[in-house]
Coordinates of C-alpha atoms in Angstrom, one line a residue:
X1 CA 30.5 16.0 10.4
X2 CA 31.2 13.8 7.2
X3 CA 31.8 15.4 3.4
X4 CA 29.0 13.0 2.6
X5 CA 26.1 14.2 5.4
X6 CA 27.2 18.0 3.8
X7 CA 26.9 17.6 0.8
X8 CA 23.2 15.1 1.2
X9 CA 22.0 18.0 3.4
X10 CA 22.6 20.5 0.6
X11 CA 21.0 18.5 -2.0
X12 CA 18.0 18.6 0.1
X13 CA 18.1 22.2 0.7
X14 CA 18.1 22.5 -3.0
X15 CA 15.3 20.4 -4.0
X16 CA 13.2 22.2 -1.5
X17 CA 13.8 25.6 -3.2
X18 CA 15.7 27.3 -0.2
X19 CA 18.6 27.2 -2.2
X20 CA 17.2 30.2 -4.3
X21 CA 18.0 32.7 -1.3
X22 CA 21.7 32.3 -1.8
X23 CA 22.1 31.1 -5.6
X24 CA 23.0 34.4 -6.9
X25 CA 25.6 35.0 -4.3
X26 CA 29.5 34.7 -4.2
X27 CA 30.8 31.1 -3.8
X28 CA 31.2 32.0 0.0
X29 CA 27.8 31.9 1.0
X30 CA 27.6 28.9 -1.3
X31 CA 30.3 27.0 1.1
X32 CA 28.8 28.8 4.5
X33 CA 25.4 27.2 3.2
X34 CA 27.0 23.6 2.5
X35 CA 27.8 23.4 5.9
X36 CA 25.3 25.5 7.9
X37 CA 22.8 23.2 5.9
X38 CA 24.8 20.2 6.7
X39 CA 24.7 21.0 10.8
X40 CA 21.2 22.1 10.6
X41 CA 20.1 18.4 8.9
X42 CA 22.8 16.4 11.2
X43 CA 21.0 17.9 14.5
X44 CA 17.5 17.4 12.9
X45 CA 18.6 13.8 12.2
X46 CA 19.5 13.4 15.7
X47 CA 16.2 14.9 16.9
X48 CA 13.7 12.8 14.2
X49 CA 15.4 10.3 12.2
X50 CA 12.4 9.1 10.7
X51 CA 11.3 12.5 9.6
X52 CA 14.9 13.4 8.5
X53 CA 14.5 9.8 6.0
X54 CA 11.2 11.1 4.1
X55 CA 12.3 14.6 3.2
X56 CA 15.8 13.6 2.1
X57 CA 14.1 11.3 -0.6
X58 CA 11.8 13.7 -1.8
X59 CA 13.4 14.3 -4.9
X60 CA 13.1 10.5 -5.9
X61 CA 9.4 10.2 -5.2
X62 CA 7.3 9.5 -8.6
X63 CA 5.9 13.4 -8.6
X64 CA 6.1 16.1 -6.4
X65 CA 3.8 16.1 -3.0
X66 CA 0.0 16.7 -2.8
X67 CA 0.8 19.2 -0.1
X68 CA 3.2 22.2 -1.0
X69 CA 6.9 21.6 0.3
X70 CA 6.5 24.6 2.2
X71 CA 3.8 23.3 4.2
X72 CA 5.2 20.0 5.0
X73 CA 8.7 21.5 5.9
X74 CA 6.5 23.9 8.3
X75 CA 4.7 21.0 9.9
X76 CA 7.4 17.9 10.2
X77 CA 5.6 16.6 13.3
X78 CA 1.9 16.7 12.3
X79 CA 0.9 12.9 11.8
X80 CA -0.6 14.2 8.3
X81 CA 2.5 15.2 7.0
X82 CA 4.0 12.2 8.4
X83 CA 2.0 10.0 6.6
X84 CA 2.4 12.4 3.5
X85 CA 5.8 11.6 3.1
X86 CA 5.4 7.9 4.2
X87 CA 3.3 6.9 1.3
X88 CA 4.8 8.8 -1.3
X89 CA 8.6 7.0 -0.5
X90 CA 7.0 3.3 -0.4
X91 CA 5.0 4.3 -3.8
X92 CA 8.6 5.0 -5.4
X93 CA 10.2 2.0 -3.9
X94 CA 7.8 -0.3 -4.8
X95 CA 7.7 1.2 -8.7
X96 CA 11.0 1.4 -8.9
X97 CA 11.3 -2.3 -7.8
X98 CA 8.7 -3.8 -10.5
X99 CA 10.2 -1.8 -13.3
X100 CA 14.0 -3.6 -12.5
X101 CA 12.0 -6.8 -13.3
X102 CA 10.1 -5.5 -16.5
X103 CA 12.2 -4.9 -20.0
X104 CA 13.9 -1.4 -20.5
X105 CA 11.0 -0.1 -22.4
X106 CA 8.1 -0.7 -19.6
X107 CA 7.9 2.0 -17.2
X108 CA 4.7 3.4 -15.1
X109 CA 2.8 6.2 -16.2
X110 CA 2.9 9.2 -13.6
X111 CA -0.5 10.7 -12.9
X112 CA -0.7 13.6 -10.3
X113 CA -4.2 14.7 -10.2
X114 CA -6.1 17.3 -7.8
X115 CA -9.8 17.7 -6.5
X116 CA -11.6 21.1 -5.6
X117 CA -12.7 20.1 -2.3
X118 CA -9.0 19.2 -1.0
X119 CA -6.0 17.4 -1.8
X120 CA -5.3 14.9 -4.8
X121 CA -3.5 11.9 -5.6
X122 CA -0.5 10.3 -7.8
X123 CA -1.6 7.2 -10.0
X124 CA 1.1 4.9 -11.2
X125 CA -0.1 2.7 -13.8
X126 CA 2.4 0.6 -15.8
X127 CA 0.1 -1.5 -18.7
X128 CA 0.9 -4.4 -21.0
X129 CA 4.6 -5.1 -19.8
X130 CA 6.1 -8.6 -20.2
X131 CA 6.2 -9.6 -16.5
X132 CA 3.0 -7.1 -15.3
X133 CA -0.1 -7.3 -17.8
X134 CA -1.4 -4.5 -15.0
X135 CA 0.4 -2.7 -12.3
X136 CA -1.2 0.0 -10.5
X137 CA 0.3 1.9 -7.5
X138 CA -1.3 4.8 -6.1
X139 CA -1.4 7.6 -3.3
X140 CA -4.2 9.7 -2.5
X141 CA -3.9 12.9 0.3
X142 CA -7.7 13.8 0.1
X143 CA -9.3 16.5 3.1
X144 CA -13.2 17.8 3.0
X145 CA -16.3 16.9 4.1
X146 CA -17.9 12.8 4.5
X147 CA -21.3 13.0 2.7
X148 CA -23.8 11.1 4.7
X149 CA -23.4 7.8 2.6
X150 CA -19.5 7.5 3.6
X151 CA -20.8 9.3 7.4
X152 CA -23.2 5.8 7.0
X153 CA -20.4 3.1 6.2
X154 CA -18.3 4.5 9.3
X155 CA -20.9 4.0 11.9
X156 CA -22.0 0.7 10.4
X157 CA -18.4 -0.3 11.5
X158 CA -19.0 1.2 15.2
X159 CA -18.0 4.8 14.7
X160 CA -20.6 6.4 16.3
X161 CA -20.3 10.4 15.5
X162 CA -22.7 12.7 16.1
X163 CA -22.3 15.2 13.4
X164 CA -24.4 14.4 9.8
X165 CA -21.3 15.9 7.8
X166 CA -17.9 15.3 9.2
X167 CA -14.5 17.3 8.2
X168 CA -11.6 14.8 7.2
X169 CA -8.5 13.8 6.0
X170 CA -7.2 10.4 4.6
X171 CA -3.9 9.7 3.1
X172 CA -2.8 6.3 1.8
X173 CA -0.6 4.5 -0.5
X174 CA -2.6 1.4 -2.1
X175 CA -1.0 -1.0 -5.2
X176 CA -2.3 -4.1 -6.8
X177 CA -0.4 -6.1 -9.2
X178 CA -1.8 -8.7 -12.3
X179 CA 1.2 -10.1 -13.6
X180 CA 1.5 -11.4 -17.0
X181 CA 2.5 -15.3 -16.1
X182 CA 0.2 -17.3 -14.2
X183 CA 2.8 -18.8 -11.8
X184 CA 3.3 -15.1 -10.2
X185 CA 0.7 -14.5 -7.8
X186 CA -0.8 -10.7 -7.5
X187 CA 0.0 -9.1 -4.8
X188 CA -3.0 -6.1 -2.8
X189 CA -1.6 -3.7 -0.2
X190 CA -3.2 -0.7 1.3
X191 CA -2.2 1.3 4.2
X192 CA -4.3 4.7 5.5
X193 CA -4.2 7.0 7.7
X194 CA -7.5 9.0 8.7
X195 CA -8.6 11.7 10.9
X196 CA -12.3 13.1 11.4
X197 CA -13.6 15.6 13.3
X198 CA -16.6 15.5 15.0
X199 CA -17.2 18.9 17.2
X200 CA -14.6 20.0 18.6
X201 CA -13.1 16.6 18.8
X202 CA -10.6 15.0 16.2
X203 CA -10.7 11.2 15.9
X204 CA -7.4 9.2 14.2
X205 CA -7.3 5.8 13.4
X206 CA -4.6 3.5 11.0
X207 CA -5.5 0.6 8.6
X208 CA -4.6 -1.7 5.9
X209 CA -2.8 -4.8 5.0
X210 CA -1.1 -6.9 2.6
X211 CA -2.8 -9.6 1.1
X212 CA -1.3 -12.6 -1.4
X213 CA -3.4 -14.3 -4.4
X214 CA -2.4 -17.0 -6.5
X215 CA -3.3 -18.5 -9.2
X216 CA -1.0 -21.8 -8.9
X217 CA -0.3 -22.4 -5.1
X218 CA 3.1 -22.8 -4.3
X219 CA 3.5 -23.2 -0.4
X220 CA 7.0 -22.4 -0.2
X221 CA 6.3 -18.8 -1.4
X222 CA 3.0 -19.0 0.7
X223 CA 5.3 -19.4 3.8
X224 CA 7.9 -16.9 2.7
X225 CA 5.2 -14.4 2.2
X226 CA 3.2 -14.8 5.6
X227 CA 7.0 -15.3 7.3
X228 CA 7.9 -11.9 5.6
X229 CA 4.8 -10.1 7.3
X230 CA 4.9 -11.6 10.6
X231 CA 8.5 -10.2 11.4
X232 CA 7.5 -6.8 10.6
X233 CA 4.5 -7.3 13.0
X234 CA 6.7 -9.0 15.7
X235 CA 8.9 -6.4 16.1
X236 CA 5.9 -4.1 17.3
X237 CA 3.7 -6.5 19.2
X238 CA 4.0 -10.5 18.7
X239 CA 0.1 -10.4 19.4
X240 CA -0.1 -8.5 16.0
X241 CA 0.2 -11.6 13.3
X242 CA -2.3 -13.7 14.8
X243 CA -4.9 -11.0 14.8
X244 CA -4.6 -9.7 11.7
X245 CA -4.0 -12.4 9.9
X246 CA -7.4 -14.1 10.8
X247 CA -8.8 -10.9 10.4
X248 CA -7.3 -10.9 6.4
X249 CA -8.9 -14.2 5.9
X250 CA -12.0 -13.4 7.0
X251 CA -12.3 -10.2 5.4
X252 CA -10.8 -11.1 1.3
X253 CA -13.9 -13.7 1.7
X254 CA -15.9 -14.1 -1.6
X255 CA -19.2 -14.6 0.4
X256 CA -21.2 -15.5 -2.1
X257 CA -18.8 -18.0 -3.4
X258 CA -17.9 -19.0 0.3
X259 CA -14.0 -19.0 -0.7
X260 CA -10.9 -16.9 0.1
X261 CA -9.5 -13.9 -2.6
X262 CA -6.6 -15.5 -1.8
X263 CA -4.0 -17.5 0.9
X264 CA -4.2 -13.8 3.1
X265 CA -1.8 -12.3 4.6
X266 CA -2.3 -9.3 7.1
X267 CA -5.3 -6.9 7.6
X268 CA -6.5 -4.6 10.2
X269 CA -8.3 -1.1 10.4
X270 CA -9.4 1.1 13.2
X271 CA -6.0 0.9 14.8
X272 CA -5.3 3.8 17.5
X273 CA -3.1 2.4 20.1
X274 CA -1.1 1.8 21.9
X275 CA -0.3 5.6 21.0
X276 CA 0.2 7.5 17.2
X277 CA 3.7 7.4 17.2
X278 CA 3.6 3.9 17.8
X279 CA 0.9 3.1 15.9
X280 CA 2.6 4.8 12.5
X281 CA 5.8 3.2 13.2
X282 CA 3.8 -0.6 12.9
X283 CA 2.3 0.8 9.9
X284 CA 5.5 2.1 7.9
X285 CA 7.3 -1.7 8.9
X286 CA 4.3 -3.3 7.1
X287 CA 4.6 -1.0 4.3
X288 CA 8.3 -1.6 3.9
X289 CA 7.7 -5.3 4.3
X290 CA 6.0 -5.6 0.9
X291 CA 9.2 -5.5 -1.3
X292 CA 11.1 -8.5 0.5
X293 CA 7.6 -10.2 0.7
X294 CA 7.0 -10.1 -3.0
X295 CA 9.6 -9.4 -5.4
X296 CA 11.1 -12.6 -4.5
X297 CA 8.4 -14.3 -5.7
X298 CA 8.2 -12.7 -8.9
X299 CA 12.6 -13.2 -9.7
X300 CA 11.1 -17.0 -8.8
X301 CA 8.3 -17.5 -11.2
X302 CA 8.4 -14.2 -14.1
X303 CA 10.0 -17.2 -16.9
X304 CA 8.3 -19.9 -16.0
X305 CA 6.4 -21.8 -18.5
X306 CA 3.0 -22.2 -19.2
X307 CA 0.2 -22.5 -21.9
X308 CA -3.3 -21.8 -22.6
X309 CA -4.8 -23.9 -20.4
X310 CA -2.8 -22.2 -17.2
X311 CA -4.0 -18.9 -18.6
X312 CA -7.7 -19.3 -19.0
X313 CA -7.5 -20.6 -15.2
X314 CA -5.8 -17.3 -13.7
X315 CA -8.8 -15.4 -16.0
X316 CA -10.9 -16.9 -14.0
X317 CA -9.4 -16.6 -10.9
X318 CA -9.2 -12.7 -12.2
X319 CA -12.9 -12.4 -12.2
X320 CA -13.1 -13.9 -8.6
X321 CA -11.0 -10.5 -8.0
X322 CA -13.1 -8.3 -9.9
X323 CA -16.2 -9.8 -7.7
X324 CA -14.5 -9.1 -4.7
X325 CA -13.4 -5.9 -5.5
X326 CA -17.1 -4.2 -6.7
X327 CA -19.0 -6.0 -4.2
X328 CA -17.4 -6.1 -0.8
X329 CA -13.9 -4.3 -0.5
X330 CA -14.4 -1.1 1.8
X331 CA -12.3 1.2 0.5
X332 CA -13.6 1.0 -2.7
X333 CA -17.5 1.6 -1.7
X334 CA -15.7 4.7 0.2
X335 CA -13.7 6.0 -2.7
X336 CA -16.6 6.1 -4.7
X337 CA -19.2 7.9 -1.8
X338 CA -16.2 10.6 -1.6
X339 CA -17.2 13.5 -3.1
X340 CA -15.3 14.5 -6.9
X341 CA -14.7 10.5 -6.6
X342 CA -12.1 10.0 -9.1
X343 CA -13.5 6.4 -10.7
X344 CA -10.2 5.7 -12.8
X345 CA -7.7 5.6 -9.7
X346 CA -10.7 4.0 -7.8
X347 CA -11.5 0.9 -10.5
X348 CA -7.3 0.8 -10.5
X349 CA -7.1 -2.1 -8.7
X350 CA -9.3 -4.4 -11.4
X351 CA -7.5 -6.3 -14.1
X352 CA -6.8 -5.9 -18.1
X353 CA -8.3 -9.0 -18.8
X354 CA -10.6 -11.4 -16.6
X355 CA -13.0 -14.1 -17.5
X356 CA -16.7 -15.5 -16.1
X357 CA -17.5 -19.0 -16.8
X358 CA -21.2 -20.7 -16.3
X359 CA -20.4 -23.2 -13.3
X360 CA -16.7 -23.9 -13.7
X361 CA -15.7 -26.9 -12.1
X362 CA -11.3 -27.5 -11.7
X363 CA -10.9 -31.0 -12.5
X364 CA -10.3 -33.7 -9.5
X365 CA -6.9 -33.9 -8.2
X366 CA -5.6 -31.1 -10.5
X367 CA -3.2 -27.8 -9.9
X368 CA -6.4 -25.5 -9.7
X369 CA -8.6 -28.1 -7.3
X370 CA -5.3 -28.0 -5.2
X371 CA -5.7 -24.1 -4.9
X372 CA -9.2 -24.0 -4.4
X373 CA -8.8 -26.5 -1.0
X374 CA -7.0 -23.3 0.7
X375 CA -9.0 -21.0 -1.0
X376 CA -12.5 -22.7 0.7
X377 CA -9.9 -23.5 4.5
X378 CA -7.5 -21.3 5.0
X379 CA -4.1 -22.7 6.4
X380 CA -1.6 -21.7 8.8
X381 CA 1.1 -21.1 7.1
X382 CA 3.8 -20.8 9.5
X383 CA 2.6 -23.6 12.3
X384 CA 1.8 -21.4 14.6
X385 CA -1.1 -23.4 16.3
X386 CA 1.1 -26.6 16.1
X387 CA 3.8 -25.1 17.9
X388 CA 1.4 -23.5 20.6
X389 CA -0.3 -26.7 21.0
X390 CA 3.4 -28.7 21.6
X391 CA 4.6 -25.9 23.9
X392 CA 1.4 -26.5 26.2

């Protein structure tokens, strides 16, 4: 076994608190411990690797867990802790990531908050930056009871339980971005993990997605960002991009308006095959897809220039989100029928500044009529009916 592997093990053992057994001791026990620990986490590593990779980082995650370290060391292969530990690494990754492109000085605010009823959350919220006007990122590990509104919602989407009040837990990491400049599209993701049970039964199902919005379309970053997301779903099943990507553009529809949030990505819910190992593994590939699908984009365009007129367009295109948002979006009608509904971490996701014009009309042949063609027809982005058609 490596120096290295010994001496990561024992920094884990630390941060979980186990180190306080032996602290007090001579340096003896402190060597038997380095490498006791460091066997112990090598054979674990062997055994799960994936479980081994969340609790190592727990000491760079934004706060510390909703569930007690105790409890999620006790119960590594419960899909709840799983997911615990899954959402609370990709909210530090992805913070981490958009504070390397912000000045020194901009950094997210940490917000670990707690309701009665079960569980709690961490909000990350960095505000007024030079690249991000708005960046919110958060996690929420909530358990209880649905009230019959949210009991409602679920069997208007086919969930057909018999109980009127149904114990549950969710846990999910969800992040949207408003950048400052114009030319840097904003960027929704969301993935969950739920489980209800009704009687003696316990239903678990996966969801979410990551979803692009422009203000200016560029199609090269439109490809790069759909190309991103379908090798994370090919390496699971190559059925999965087609699917969900269809079902992204039909769901981020402004109905009303009968356009498109944005040029999609990838969206599904209810997922609970082919089994839950399986299914989670698809899930944390999409979730780390988001960096490499994004931050490119934001090196790309955070200096470009532009002037008034480029910012009252994405102000509009801002309140296109915030219609979106309050009227249709899912999870927020069920964040706020959740009992102890915490509004500020729900309403996260709408921007600092937005705008509403009477019947705003982008001028022929312009940047923003060219945007609002793929808005009102969405495109495939990477061919793929082109190349199906040819191969026939």
């Amino acid at each position: 076994m490596s120096y290295k592997v010994a001496i990561r093990s024992f920094k884990t053992l630390s941060y979980l608190g186990s180190y306080k057994k032996i602290r007090d001791r001579p340096i003896r026990y402190y060597c038997a411990a380095v490498l006791g620990a460091g066997y112990v986490a090598y054979k674990e590593f062997q055994r799960n690797k994936a479980e081994m990779k969340e609790l190592i980082y727990l000491k760079n995650y934004m706060a510390e867990p909703i569930t007690p370290v105790h409890q999620l060391q006790k119960n590594q292969d419960d899909m709840k802790t799983q997911m615990e530990l899954l959402i609370m690494r990709i909210q530090a990754e992805f913070c981490r990531a958009l504070e390397k492109e912000e000045d020194e000085e901009a950094k997210f605010k940490v917000d670990r908050w707690t309701r009665k009823e079960g569980g709690g959350g961490i909000t990350c919220v960095l505000q007024d930056g030079r690249v991000f006007e708005k960046a919110g990122v958060n996690i929420s590990v909530v358990s209880g009871k649905l009230p019959p509104p949210a009991v409602q919602q679920m069997k208007s989407r086919g969930k057909n339980f018999e109980s009127k009040e149904l114990p549950f837990f969710a846990a999910g990491v969800s992040a949207v971005i408003h950048p400052r400049n114009p030319m840097v599209p904003t960027i929704h993701f969301n993935y969950r993990y739920f489980e209800v049970k009704d009687k003696n039964e316990v239903h678990w199902w996966f969801g979410g997605g990551t979803d692009l919005t422009p203000y200016y379309l560029n199609e090269e970053d439109a490809v790069h960002f759909h190309l991103t997301l379908k090798h994370a779903c090919d390496t699971h099943d190559p059925s999965y991009y087609d699917r969900f990507k269809k079902w992204c553009d039909d769901y981020f529809t402004i109905t009303h308006r009968n356009e498109r949030r944005g040029v999609g990505g990838i969206f599904f819910d209810d997922v609970d095959s082919p089994d839950q190992q399986s299914a989670f593994s698809f899930v944390t590939s999409c979730a780390e897809a988001v960096i490499p699908s994004y931050i490119p984009l934001v090196k790309k365009h955070k200096d470009d220039a532009y002037g008034y007129h480029e910012r009252q367009w994405q102000l509009l295109r801002r309140g296109r989100y915030v219609e979106f948002n309050l009227i249709y979006d899912r999870g927020t009608k069920f964040g706020l029928h959740t009992p102890e509904a915490r509004y500020e971490s729900i309403l996260m996701s709408l921007p600092l500044n937005a705008k509403w014009e009477y019947m705003h009309e982008p001028q022929p042949n312009s940047a923003e009529e060219k945007l609002m063609k793929v808005l009102k027809e969405p495109r495939d982005w990477l061919n793929l009916e082109k190349a199906k058609s040819t191969a026939a």
